[in-house]
Every structure is written in C-alpha cells, then in structure tokens.
Amino acid sequence: MALIVQKYGGTSVGNTERIRNVARRVAGYRAQGDQVVVVVSAMSGVTDNLIKLAREIVPLPSDREMDMLLATGEQTTIALTAMALHALDLPAISLTGAQAGIVTDGVHSKAKIRNITPQRIHELLNAGNVVIVAGFQGQTHEGHITTLGRGGSDLTAIALAAALEADLCQIYTDVDGVYTADPRVVKNARKLPEVAYDEMLELASLGAKVMQSRSVEFAKKFGVVFEVRSSLNDNPGTIVKEETESMENVVIRGVTLDKNQAKVTLVAVPDKPGAASRIFKALAALNLNVDMIVQTSSHGSGAKATDISFTLDKPDLPKARKTLDALQQEIGFTEAIADEGIGKLSIVGVGMRSHSGVAARMFETLASNSINIDMISTSEIKISVVIDLDRGEDAMRVVHDAFLGAGA
Ligand code: ADP
Ligand code: ASP
Ligand code: MG
C-alpha cells in the first residue's frame, strides 16, 4: 500500500467527462489498496475568466479580494471531483486549502506556504476516504484566504507530498511529460525521461509553464521526487529528481520562450550612488519579480546619466509603472518606457558546466536567422536572450534544431 499525491491541472478537469476520467483513474489506485490525495486546479479558463471579471469592475483590484475570488475556481472542482468519486461508490471528501491545514504568509496572490498540518488528511485517509484538496490556495494565521501564484496547484501537490511523506507524487497534465521545448510550438520536441531539479527550476522559471517554478524549488528543498505525466493516457512521464552524473553528458536539456515578460527602460538616470538602489528597493517592496538588469555606461557631459533597462512579468507592469511614475521626479530620470513586445528565449542544461562554446553557438544560430539580440544574461546552467516577440517562436525552433534537432 502506497500513499500517493496526484495533481490534476485545468485541462484534466476541464469538463465533467474529464472529471469522471480523473475519478476512474483514482479508483484504479484505490482498487490496488493505495491511499490517494487528489489536488485539483480550477477547470481550464476559469481563473482567467475570474480575473477578467474583476478587471471589468476595477483595473487594480484589491489583492485580498482577488484571492477570495480566485479561490472559488478550485472550490468548484474539488466538490465535483468528490461527487464523481461518490458516483463510483468510493468514499471521498473535499477540503479547501485552509481545511487541509495549509498556512501561508500574507502576501496575497503570491503567498508562500509557511507550514502544513496534515493530521486531518491522515485521519480522513485512514478512515478510507479519498481526500480531495483545492490547489493554489491557503489561509493566513489570521484567517485570510490566499493564493500561491499562477499555476500554484503544482505547489499544493508538492508541499502536501512533502508534509504527508507520500510515497509517490504525480502531476497529471495535458502533455505526456516535460519536453525539450513546448511541444505545441516545436513539433519535433522530444519527451525527456528525466530532468534534474535545477534544470526543471530554470525551465519553469524561464517559461516552460508545465510546472510552476516555485513548486520545483519546494520539491528540490524537500527532496520530493515527482513525475509529470498525462491524464489522457497511461504513457510513462518525466521523472524530476536530484541530478545524477550522467545528466552532464547532455549539453542542453531544453529550450524555453517566455512571452510573459515586459522590458522597462528608465532614460537618463542620474549617475550617482543610490539611484539604482532606490529604484529596485521600491519595486522589491511591491514583491515584483525583476529579472535581467542592464545599465548602459554613463553618457552626457556635466551631470552624467545612464539608461537602466530591466525585465519583469507583464502583469506586474501597471503596479511598476505607478511606482516609477511616483519616483521619477525624486530620482530625476526623464522617462520610463515600457515595451511589451519582447520575448525571453533561453537554453537550459546542467551539461553547460562542462561544455564550452554554447553561448557562441546560440548567438550564431540567431544571427544567421536575422534575429536581433536585445539583452543577454547567463548563469551556470542557462543562457537567456531578450528578442523581438514577433520572432520568438521562430527563434525557439531554430535554436531547438541547432542543439536538440535530429542532426544536432
Ligand atoms: P495544467 O493545467 O495541467 O497545470 P499547464 O497548461 O499549466 O497544465 O501546463 C501544460 C502545458 O505546458 C502544455 O500544454 C504545454 O503546451 C506547455 N509547455 C510549455 N513548455 C513545455 C515543455 N517543455 N514540456 C511540456 N509542456 C510544456
Ligand atoms: N487555477 C490556478 C491558475 O490558473 C492555479 C493552477 O491552475 O494551478 O493559475
Ligand atoms: Mg499548470
């Protein structure tokens, strides 16, 4: 008998037939004697729709009320999934994040899990129930409902697997596993049998939305091995786990494109100590995720000035703009220009540590396809470039072909 945590994403519970399908799969594991905790997302499109509704009322809704609203998506699915299990004569009970003992900090829309008290789930499992937990949500000590960031049901599943000391953690989605690139964009992308935590973390934070990056961080920290697989078939998926020696033999594990980034350029920032610190401190106070930062060398005669560009998540742009507008006079830059027409293309692989010439090959591939590079950033296991969004998918395909195509 094993304790299994299974997470089903939006498409996997996208209609009532799919929810019945989930119930049948769970019943299969129960029939083998396993205990099953099921984490579900909102039905596909529901969260986006709720966000749209809120914005029809007010452009910058209150974070607390936004979480109250978004948490309803998952609450619908847990009840329907429990009903689908009842229809198969299986005892099942649904729990909200709070009822499941998930306590978070108070950072609405991006809350971090502080702790999980899993006693109630264990009791319900031991009494013979399938326990169905709403993904993506928790509750603060003070009783406010919070959400864990987009894609956060992955985090609920991984965190529950750690807290329950589960034997198996399965992330069911609408593709067969983690691929060398998004299989919807790159037709010859290949399914990866295994991926190291650090690679999955980079892939996820650089745009491979198949896993939420914070969930991978959590899995690495607590050593939760998990499998990404399809809810529509029984094919083996991708195992995400600690790095092994043989993983370094492969130079590049995958290619990603993040279309969800925007670039902000602050023009003519006075070149004196403290300017950058004040700007980025103000953005950090909003919990904004600022990424690539590039500062040009000083220009102008007399009082010197520099331009500072950085990237951030597109949905955070209105908040950033409000703060930057407020800082403009105080700091003395002439304008803040936002560009939403960018894409961040990245290649990722632990093999980069032991192979040289990878960046040169990536840049050469882009150049020979007349794709201009706007910004560059690298780490030990990844190289990212900012390019024109219009050329993003082309760039993804040519770079994938160069490193991971049939002839590579
Ligand atoms: P879920 O609703 O199950 O959480 P998501 O839509 O969040 O599913 O993630 C699955 C999607 O991620 C796939 O449909 C696929 O298009 C996309 N994706 C992007 N990059 C990759 C990749 N490298 N491997 C697999 N899927 C990817
Ligand atoms: N429903 C939430 C979202 O769409 C969480 C999730 O699906 O994981 O982001
Ligand atoms: Mg997801």
JSON list of N, CA and C and ligand atoms in Angstrom, two decimals, residues 7-13 41-44 150-154 171-185 189-192 200 203-204 207-212 228-229 231 238 253-257 396, ligand 1:
[
{"chain": "A", "resi": 7, "resn": "LYS", "atom": "N", "xyz": [-1.90, 15.33, -8.73]},
{"chain": "A", "resi": 7, "resn": "LYS", "atom": "CA", "xyz": [-2.44, 16.66, -9.04]},
{"chain": "A", "resi": 7, "resn": "LYS", "atom": "C", "xyz": [-2.97, 16.66, -10.46]},
{"chain": "A", "resi": 8, "resn": "TYR", "atom": "N", "xyz": [-4.18, 17.17, -10.64]},
{"chain": "A", "resi": 8, "resn": "TYR", "atom": "CA", "xyz": [-4.77, 17.26, -11.97]},
{"chain": "A", "resi": 8, "resn": "TYR", "atom": "C", "xyz": [-4.94, 18.74, -12.33]},
{"chain": "A", "resi": 9, "resn": "GLY", "atom": "N", "xyz": [-4.36, 19.15, -13.45]},
{"chain": "A", "resi": 9, "resn": "GLY", "atom": "CA", "xyz": [-4.42, 20.55, -13.89]},
{"chain": "A", "resi": 9, "resn": "GLY", "atom": "C", "xyz": [-5.73, 20.89, -14.58]},
{"chain": "A", "resi": 10, "resn": "GLY", "atom": "N", "xyz": [-5.84, 22.15, -14.99]},
{"chain": "A", "resi": 10, "resn": "GLY", "atom": "CA", "xyz": [-7.08, 22.70, -15.53]},
{"chain": "A", "resi": 10, "resn": "GLY", "atom": "C", "xyz": [-7.71, 21.91, -16.67]},
{"chain": "A", "resi": 11, "resn": "THR", "atom": "N", "xyz": [-6.90, 21.48, -17.64]},
{"chain": "A", "resi": 11, "resn": "THR", "atom": "CA", "xyz": [-7.47, 20.75, -18.78]},
{"chain": "A", "resi": 11, "resn": "THR", "atom": "C", "xyz": [-7.93, 19.37, -18.34]},
{"chain": "A", "resi": 12, "resn": "SER", "atom": "N", "xyz": [-7.21, 18.79, -17.39]},
{"chain": "A", "resi": 12, "resn": "SER", "atom": "CA", "xyz": [-7.53, 17.44, -16.93]},
{"chain": "A", "resi": 12, "resn": "SER", "atom": "C", "xyz": [-8.85, 17.39, -16.15]},
{"chain": "A", "resi": 13, "resn": "VAL", "atom": "N", "xyz": [-9.33, 18.56, -15.71]},
{"chain": "A", "resi": 13, "resn": "VAL", "atom": "CA", "xyz": [-10.65, 18.64, -15.06]},
{"chain": "A", "resi": 13, "resn": "VAL", "atom": "C", "xyz": [-11.53, 19.64, -15.80]},
{"chain": "A", "resi": 41, "resn": "SER", "atom": "N", "xyz": [-6.88, 21.66, -9.85]},
{"chain": "A", "resi": 41, "resn": "SER", "atom": "CA", "xyz": [-6.91, 23.07, -10.25]},
{"chain": "A", "resi": 41, "resn": "SER", "atom": "C", "xyz": [-8.35, 23.46, -10.56]},
{"chain": "A", "resi": 42, "resn": "ALA", "atom": "N", "xyz": [-8.54, 24.73, -10.86]},
{"chain": "A", "resi": 42, "resn": "ALA", "atom": "CA", "xyz": [-9.81, 25.18, -11.41]},
{"chain": "A", "resi": 42, "resn": "ALA", "atom": "C", "xyz": [-9.96, 24.61, -12.82]},
{"chain": "A", "resi": 43, "resn": "MET", "atom": "N", "xyz": [-11.19, 24.45, -13.29]},
{"chain": "A", "resi": 43, "resn": "MET", "atom": "CA", "xyz": [-11.41, 23.99, -14.67]},
{"chain": "A", "resi": 43, "resn": "MET", "atom": "C", "xyz": [-10.76, 25.00, -15.62]},
{"chain": "A", "resi": 44, "resn": "SER", "atom": "N", "xyz": [-10.21, 24.51, -16.75]},
{"chain": "A", "resi": 44, "resn": "SER", "atom": "CA", "xyz": [-9.39, 25.41, -17.58]},
{"chain": "A", "resi": 44, "resn": "SER", "atom": "C", "xyz": [-10.19, 26.64, -18.01]},
{"chain": "A", "resi": 150, "resn": "ARG", "atom": "N", "xyz": [0.11, 32.02, -10.00]},
{"chain": "A", "resi": 150, "resn": "ARG", "atom": "CA", "xyz": [-0.46, 31.26, -11.12]},
{"chain": "A", "resi": 150, "resn": "ARG", "atom": "C", "xyz": [0.23, 29.90, -11.24]},
{"chain": "A", "resi": 151, "resn": "GLY", "atom": "N", "xyz": [-0.56, 28.91, -11.53]},
{"chain": "A", "resi": 151, "resn": "GLY", "atom": "CA", "xyz": [-0.01, 27.55, -11.63]},
{"chain": "A", "resi": 151, "resn": "GLY", "atom": "C", "xyz": [0.24, 26.93, -10.26]},
{"chain": "A", "resi": 152, "resn": "GLY", "atom": "N", "xyz": [-0.27, 27.58, -9.21]},
{"chain": "A", "resi": 152, "resn": "GLY", "atom": "CA", "xyz": [0.09, 27.20, -7.84]},
{"chain": "A", "resi": 152, "resn": "GLY", "atom": "C", "xyz": [-0.45, 25.87, -7.34]},
{"chain": "A", "resi": 153, "resn": "SER", "atom": "N", "xyz": [-1.32, 25.22, -8.09]},
{"chain": "A", "resi": 153, "resn": "SER", "atom": "CA", "xyz": [-1.77, 23.89, -7.66]},
{"chain": "A", "resi": 153, "resn": "SER", "atom": "C", "xyz": [-0.62, 22.90, -7.66]},
{"chain": "A", "resi": 154, "resn": "ASP", "atom": "N", "xyz": [0.36, 23.12, -8.54]},
{"chain": "A", "resi": 154, "resn": "ASP", "atom": "CA", "xyz": [1.56, 22.27, -8.52]},
{"chain": "A", "resi": 154, "resn": "ASP", "atom": "C", "xyz": [2.21, 22.34, -7.15]},
{"chain": "A", "resi": 171, "resn": "ILE", "atom": "N", "xyz": [2.10, 14.50, -11.18]},
{"chain": "A", "resi": 171, "resn": "ILE", "atom": "CA", "xyz": [1.50, 15.74, -11.68]},
{"chain": "A", "resi": 171, "resn": "ILE", "atom": "C", "xyz": [0.87, 15.39, -13.03]},
{"chain": "A", "resi": 172, "resn": "TYR", "atom": "N", "xyz": [-0.45, 15.29, -13.07]},
{"chain": "A", "resi": 172, "resn": "TYR", "atom": "CA", "xyz": [-1.15, 14.94, -14.32]},
{"chain": "A", "resi": 172, "resn": "TYR", "atom": "C", "xyz": [-1.50, 16.21, -15.09]},
{"chain": "A", "resi": 173, "resn": "THR", "atom": "N", "xyz": [-1.16, 16.21, -16.38]},
{"chain": "A", "resi": 173, "resn": "THR", "atom": "CA", "xyz": [-1.43, 17.40, -17.18]},
{"chain": "A", "resi": 173, "resn": "THR", "atom": "C", "xyz": [-1.89, 16.99, -18.57]},
{"chain": "A", "resi": 174, "resn": "ASP", "atom": "N", "xyz": [-1.83, 17.91, -19.54]},
{"chain": "A", "resi": 174, "resn": "ASP", "atom": "CA", "xyz": [-2.37, 17.60, -20.86]},
{"chain": "A", "resi": 174, "resn": "ASP", "atom": "C", "xyz": [-1.29, 17.27, -21.88]},
{"chain": "A", "resi": 175, "resn": "VAL", "atom": "N", "xyz": [-0.04, 17.09, -21.43]},
{"chain": "A", "resi": 175, "resn": "VAL", "atom": "CA", "xyz": [1.03, 16.57, -22.29]},
{"chain": "A", "resi": 175, "resn": "VAL", "atom": "C", "xyz": [1.65, 15.37, -21.57]},
{"chain": "A", "resi": 176, "resn": "ASP", "atom": "N", "xyz": [2.43, 14.56, -22.33]},
{"chain": "A", "resi": 176, "resn": "ASP", "atom": "CA", "xyz": [2.94, 13.30, -21.77]},
{"chain": "A", "resi": 176, "resn": "ASP", "atom": "C", "xyz": [4.08, 13.46, -20.77]},
{"chain": "A", "resi": 177, "resn": "GLY", "atom": "N", "xyz": [4.59, 14.68, -20.61]},
{"chain": "A", "resi": 177, "resn": "GLY", "atom": "CA", "xyz": [5.71, 14.88, -19.69]},
{"chain": "A", "resi": 177, "resn": "GLY", "atom": "C", "xyz": [6.39, 16.19, -20.01]},
{"chain": "A", "resi": 178, "resn": "VAL", "atom": "N", "xyz": [7.62, 16.32, -19.55]},
{"chain": "A", "resi": 178, "resn": "VAL", "atom": "CA", "xyz": [8.41, 17.52, -19.85]},
{"chain": "A", "resi": 178, "resn": "VAL", "atom": "C", "xyz": [9.16, 17.25, -21.15]},
{"chain": "A", "resi": 179, "resn": "TYR", "atom": "N", "xyz": [9.04, 18.16, -22.09]},
{"chain": "A", "resi": 179, "resn": "TYR", "atom": "CA", "xyz": [9.66, 18.02, -23.40]},
{"chain": "A", "resi": 179, "resn": "TYR", "atom": "C", "xyz": [10.87, 18.94, -23.54]},
{"chain": "A", "resi": 180, "resn": "THR", "atom": "N", "xyz": [11.66, 18.71, -24.59]},
{"chain": "A", "resi": 180, "resn": "THR", "atom": "CA", "xyz": [12.84, 19.56, -24.85]},
{"chain": "A", "resi": 180, "resn": "THR", "atom": "C", "xyz": [12.42, 21.00, -25.19]},
{"chain": "A", "resi": 181, "resn": "ALA", "atom": "N", "xyz": [11.18, 21.20, -25.55]},
{"chain": "A", "resi": 181, "resn": "ALA", "atom": "CA", "xyz": [10.61, 22.53, -25.77]},
{"chain": "A", "resi": 181, "resn": "ALA", "atom": "C", "xyz": [9.09, 22.36, -25.75]},
{"chain": "A", "resi": 182, "resn": "ASP", "atom": "N", "xyz": [8.36, 23.45, -25.67]},
{"chain": "A", "resi": 182, "resn": "ASP", "atom": "CA", "xyz": [6.90, 23.34, -25.66]},
{"chain": "A", "resi": 182, "resn": "ASP", "atom": "C", "xyz": [6.45, 22.58, -26.92]},
{"chain": "A", "resi": 183, "resn": "PRO", "atom": "N", "xyz": [5.86, 21.37, -26.75]},
{"chain": "A", "resi": 183, "resn": "PRO", "atom": "CA", "xyz": [5.50, 20.57, -27.92]},
{"chain": "A", "resi": 183, "resn": "PRO", "atom": "C", "xyz": [4.44, 21.22, -28.81]},
{"chain": "A", "resi": 184, "resn": "ARG", "atom": "N", "xyz": [3.76, 22.24, -28.27]},
{"chain": "A", "resi": 184, "resn": "ARG", "atom": "CA", "xyz": [2.76, 22.93, -29.10]},
{"chain": "A", "resi": 184, "resn": "ARG", "atom": "C", "xyz": [3.43, 23.90, -30.08]},
{"chain": "A", "resi": 185, "resn": "VAL", "atom": "N", "xyz": [4.65, 24.29, -29.77]},
{"chain": "A", "resi": 185, "resn": "VAL", "atom": "CA", "xyz": [5.35, 25.25, -30.63]},
{"chain": "A", "resi": 185, "resn": "VAL", "atom": "C", "xyz": [6.40, 24.55, -31.48]},
{"chain": "A", "resi": 189, "resn": "ALA", "atom": "N", "xyz": [9.88, 18.46, -30.79]},
{"chain": "A", "resi": 189, "resn": "ALA", "atom": "CA", "xyz": [10.36, 18.38, -29.40]},
{"chain": "A", "resi": 189, "resn": "ALA", "atom": "C", "xyz": [10.21, 16.94, -28.90]},
{"chain": "A", "resi": 190, "resn": "ARG", "atom": "N", "xyz": [11.13, 16.53, -28.02]},
{"chain": "A", "resi": 190, "resn": "ARG", "atom": "CA", "xyz": [11.10, 15.14, -27.53]},
{"chain": "A", "resi": 190, "resn": "ARG", "atom": "C", "xyz": [10.78, 15.10, -26.05]},
{"chain": "A", "resi": 191, "resn": "LYS", "atom": "N", "xyz": [10.10, 14.04, -25.63]},
{"chain": "A", "resi": 191, "resn": "LYS", "atom": "CA", "xyz": [9.81, 13.89, -24.20]},
{"chain": "A", "resi": 191, "resn": "LYS", "atom": "C", "xyz": [11.09, 13.47, -23.48]},
{"chain": "A", "resi": 192, "resn": "LEU", "atom": "N", "xyz": [11.36, 14.08, -22.34]},
{"chain": "A", "resi": 192, "resn": "LEU", "atom": "CA", "xyz": [12.56, 13.76, -21.57]},
{"chain": "A", "resi": 192, "resn": "LEU", "atom": "C", "xyz": [12.21, 12.70, -20.51]},
{"chain": "A", "resi": 200, "resn": "MET", "atom": "N", "xyz": [14.83, 21.72, -14.16]},
{"chain": "A", "resi": 200, "resn": "MET", "atom": "CA", "xyz": [13.38, 21.93, -14.16]},
{"chain": "A", "resi": 200, "resn": "MET", "atom": "C", "xyz": [13.06, 23.32, -13.61]},
{"chain": "A", "resi": 203, "resn": "LEU", "atom": "N", "xyz": [13.92, 25.77, -16.36]},
{"chain": "A", "resi": 203, "resn": "LEU", "atom": "CA", "xyz": [12.93, 25.66, -17.45]},
{"chain": "A", "resi": 203, "resn": "LEU", "atom": "C", "xyz": [11.62, 26.30, -17.01]},
{"chain": "A", "resi": 204, "resn": "ALA", "atom": "N", "xyz": [11.20, 25.99, -15.79]},
{"chain": "A", "resi": 204, "resn": "ALA", "atom": "CA", "xyz": [9.91, 26.50, -15.30]},
{"chain": "A", "resi": 204, "resn": "ALA", "atom": "C", "xyz": [9.96, 28.01, -15.14]},
{"chain": "A", "resi": 207, "resn": "GLY", "atom": "N", "xyz": [9.80, 29.97, -18.57]},
{"chain": "A", "resi": 207, "resn": "GLY", "atom": "CA", "xyz": [8.67, 29.96, -19.48]},
{"chain": "A", "resi": 207, "resn": "GLY", "atom": "C", "xyz": [8.04, 28.62, -19.81]},
{"chain": "A", "resi": 208, "resn": "ALA", "atom": "N", "xyz": [8.65, 27.50, -19.37]},
{"chain": "A", "resi": 208, "resn": "ALA", "atom": "CA", "xyz": [8.02, 26.19, -19.63]},
{"chain": "A", "resi": 208, "resn": "ALA", "atom": "C", "xyz": [6.92, 26.00, -18.60]},
{"chain": "A", "resi": 209, "resn": "LYS", "atom": "N", "xyz": [5.71, 26.42, -18.92]},
{"chain": "A", "resi": 209, "resn": "LYS", "atom": "CA", "xyz": [4.69, 26.52, -17.87]},
{"chain": "A", "resi": 209, "resn": "LYS", "atom": "C", "xyz": [4.17, 25.16, -17.40]},
{"chain": "A", "resi": 210, "resn": "VAL", "atom": "N", "xyz": [4.78, 24.10, -17.90]},
{"chain": "A", "resi": 210, "resn": "VAL", "atom": "CA", "xyz": [4.33, 22.77, -17.49]},
{"chain": "A", "resi": 210, "resn": "VAL", "atom": "C", "xyz": [4.44, 22.55, -15.98]},
{"chain": "A", "resi": 211, "resn": "MET", "atom": "N", "xyz": [5.38, 23.23, -15.31]},
{"chain": "A", "resi": 211, "resn": "MET", "atom": "CA", "xyz": [5.44, 23.20, -13.83]},
{"chain": "A", "resi": 211, "resn": "MET", "atom": "C", "xyz": [5.61, 24.63, -13.32]},
{"chain": "A", "resi": 212, "resn": "GLN", "atom": "N", "xyz": [4.95, 24.94, -12.21]},
{"chain": "A", "resi": 212, "resn": "GLN", "atom": "CA", "xyz": [5.16, 26.24, -11.58]},
{"chain": "A", "resi": 212, "resn": "GLN", "atom": "C", "xyz": [6.54, 26.25, -10.95]},
{"chain": "A", "resi": 228, "resn": "VAL", "atom": "N", "xyz": [5.85, 13.97, -14.00]},
{"chain": "A", "resi": 228, "resn": "VAL", "atom": "CA", "xyz": [4.90, 14.76, -14.80]},
{"chain": "A", "resi": 228, "resn": "VAL", "atom": "C", "xyz": [4.38, 13.84, -15.88]},
{"chain": "A", "resi": 229, "resn": "ARG", "atom": "N", "xyz": [3.07, 13.62, -15.96]},
{"chain": "A", "resi": 229, "resn": "ARG", "atom": "CA", "xyz": [2.53, 12.69, -16.94]},
{"chain": "A", "resi": 229, "resn": "ARG", "atom": "C", "xyz": [1.14, 13.11, -17.39]},
{"chain": "A", "resi": 231, "resn": "SER", "atom": "N", "xyz": [-2.92, 12.97, -18.14]},
{"chain": "A", "resi": 231, "resn": "SER", "atom": "CA", "xyz": [-4.15, 12.42, -17.55]},
{"chain": "A", "resi": 231, "resn": "SER", "atom": "C", "xyz": [-4.99, 11.74, -18.64]},
{"chain": "A", "resi": 238, "resn": "THR", "atom": "N", "xyz": [7.75, 12.06, -17.17]},
{"chain": "A", "resi": 238, "resn": "THR", "atom": "CA", "xyz": [9.11, 12.53, -16.90]},
{"chain": "A", "resi": 238, "resn": "THR", "atom": "C", "xyz": [9.33, 12.55, -15.39]},
{"chain": "A", "resi": 253, "resn": "ARG", "atom": "N", "xyz": [19.30, 20.59, -22.08]},
{"chain": "A", "resi": 253, "resn": "ARG", "atom": "CA", "xyz": [18.12, 19.75, -21.81]},
{"chain": "A", "resi": 253, "resn": "ARG", "atom": "C", "xyz": [16.90, 20.33, -22.53]},
{"chain": "A", "resi": 254, "resn": "GLY", "atom": "N", "xyz": [16.80, 21.65, -22.57]},
{"chain": "A", "resi": 254, "resn": "GLY", "atom": "CA", "xyz": [15.59, 22.21, -23.17]},
{"chain": "A", "resi": 254, "resn": "GLY", "atom": "C", "xyz": [15.72, 23.67, -23.57]},
{"chain": "A", "resi": 255, "resn": "VAL", "atom": "N", "xyz": [14.73, 24.10, -24.35]},
{"chain": "A", "resi": 255, "resn": "VAL", "atom": "CA", "xyz": [14.65, 25.49, -24.84]},
{"chain": "A", "resi": 255, "resn": "VAL", "atom": "C", "xyz": [13.31, 26.06, -24.38]},
{"chain": "A", "resi": 256, "resn": "THR", "atom": "N", "xyz": [13.31, 27.30, -23.88]},
{"chain": "A", "resi": 256, "resn": "THR", "atom": "CA", "xyz": [12.04, 27.90, -23.46]},
{"chain": "A", "resi": 256, "resn": "THR", "atom": "C", "xyz": [11.89, 29.28, -24.07]},
{"chain": "A", "resi": 257, "resn": "LEU", "atom": "N", "xyz": [10.63, 29.70, -24.14]},
{"chain": "A", "resi": 257, "resn": "LEU", "atom": "CA", "xyz": [10.34, 31.07, -24.57]},
{"chain": "A", "resi": 257, "resn": "LEU", "atom": "C", "xyz": [9.34, 31.65, -23.57]},
{"chain": "A", "resi": 396, "resn": "MET", "atom": "N", "xyz": [12.80, 30.04, -31.24]},
{"chain": "A", "resi": 396, "resn": "MET", "atom": "CA", "xyz": [12.74, 28.83, -30.43]},
{"chain": "A", "resi": 396, "resn": "MET", "atom": "C", "xyz": [13.01, 27.60, -31.30]},
{"chain": "B", "resi": 1, "resn": "ADP", "atom": "P1", "xyz": [-2.01, 22.20, -16.17]},
{"chain": "B", "resi": 1, "resn": "ADP", "atom": "O1", "xyz": [-3.28, 22.93, -16.39]},
{"chain": "B", "resi": 1, "resn": "ADP", "atom": "O2", "xyz": [-2.13, 20.72, -16.22]},
{"chain": "B", "resi": 1, "resn": "ADP", "atom": "O3", "xyz": [-1.25, 22.69, -14.98]},
{"chain": "B", "resi": 1, "resn": "ADP", "atom": "P2", "xyz": [-0.38, 23.81, -17.91]},
{"chain": "B", "resi": 1, "resn": "ADP", "atom": "O4", "xyz": [-1.14, 24.40, -19.03]},
{"chain": "B", "resi": 1, "resn": "ADP", "atom": "O5", "xyz": [-0.04, 24.66, -16.74]},
{"chain": "B", "resi": 1, "resn": "ADP", "atom": "O6", "xyz": [-1.13, 22.49, -17.45]},
{"chain": "B", "resi": 1, "resn": "ADP", "atom": "O7", "xyz": [0.99, 23.17, -18.45]},
{"chain": "B", "resi": 1, "resn": "ADP", "atom": "C1", "xyz": [0.97, 22.25, -19.50]},
{"chain": "B", "resi": 1, "resn": "ADP", "atom": "C2", "xyz": [1.36, 22.94, -20.80]},
{"chain": "B", "resi": 1, "resn": "ADP", "atom": "O8", "xyz": [2.70, 23.39, -20.70]},
{"chain": "B", "resi": 1, "resn": "ADP", "atom": "C3", "xyz": [1.36, 22.06, -22.01]},
{"chain": "B", "resi": 1, "resn": "ADP", "atom": "O9", "xyz": [0.09, 22.02, -22.61]},
{"chain": "B", "resi": 1, "resn": "ADP", "atom": "C4", "xyz": [2.43, 22.66, -22.92]},
{"chain": "B", "resi": 1, "resn": "ADP", "atom": "O10", "xyz": [1.90, 23.37, -24.01]},
{"chain": "B", "resi": 1, "resn": "ADP", "atom": "C5", "xyz": [3.15, 23.64, -22.01]},
{"chain": "B", "resi": 1, "resn": "ADP", "atom": "N1", "xyz": [4.61, 23.50, -22.04]},
{"chain": "B", "resi": 1, "resn": "ADP", "atom": "C6", "xyz": [5.48, 24.53, -22.20]},
{"chain": "B", "resi": 1, "resn": "ADP", "atom": "N2", "xyz": [6.72, 24.08, -22.24]},
{"chain": "B", "resi": 1, "resn": "ADP", "atom": "C7", "xyz": [6.69, 22.75, -22.09]},
{"chain": "B", "resi": 1, "resn": "ADP", "atom": "C8", "xyz": [7.67, 21.72, -22.05]},
{"chain": "B", "resi": 1, "resn": "ADP", "atom": "N3", "xyz": [8.98, 21.98, -22.15]},
{"chain": "B", "resi": 1, "resn": "ADP", "atom": "N4", "xyz": [7.26, 20.43, -21.90]},
{"chain": "B", "resi": 1, "resn": "ADP", "atom": "C9", "xyz": [5.96, 20.14, -21.79]},
{"chain": "B", "resi": 1, "resn": "ADP", "atom": "N5", "xyz": [4.96, 21.08, -21.83]},
{"chain": "B", "resi": 1, "resn": "ADP", "atom": "C10", "xyz": [5.32, 22.36, -21.97]}
]
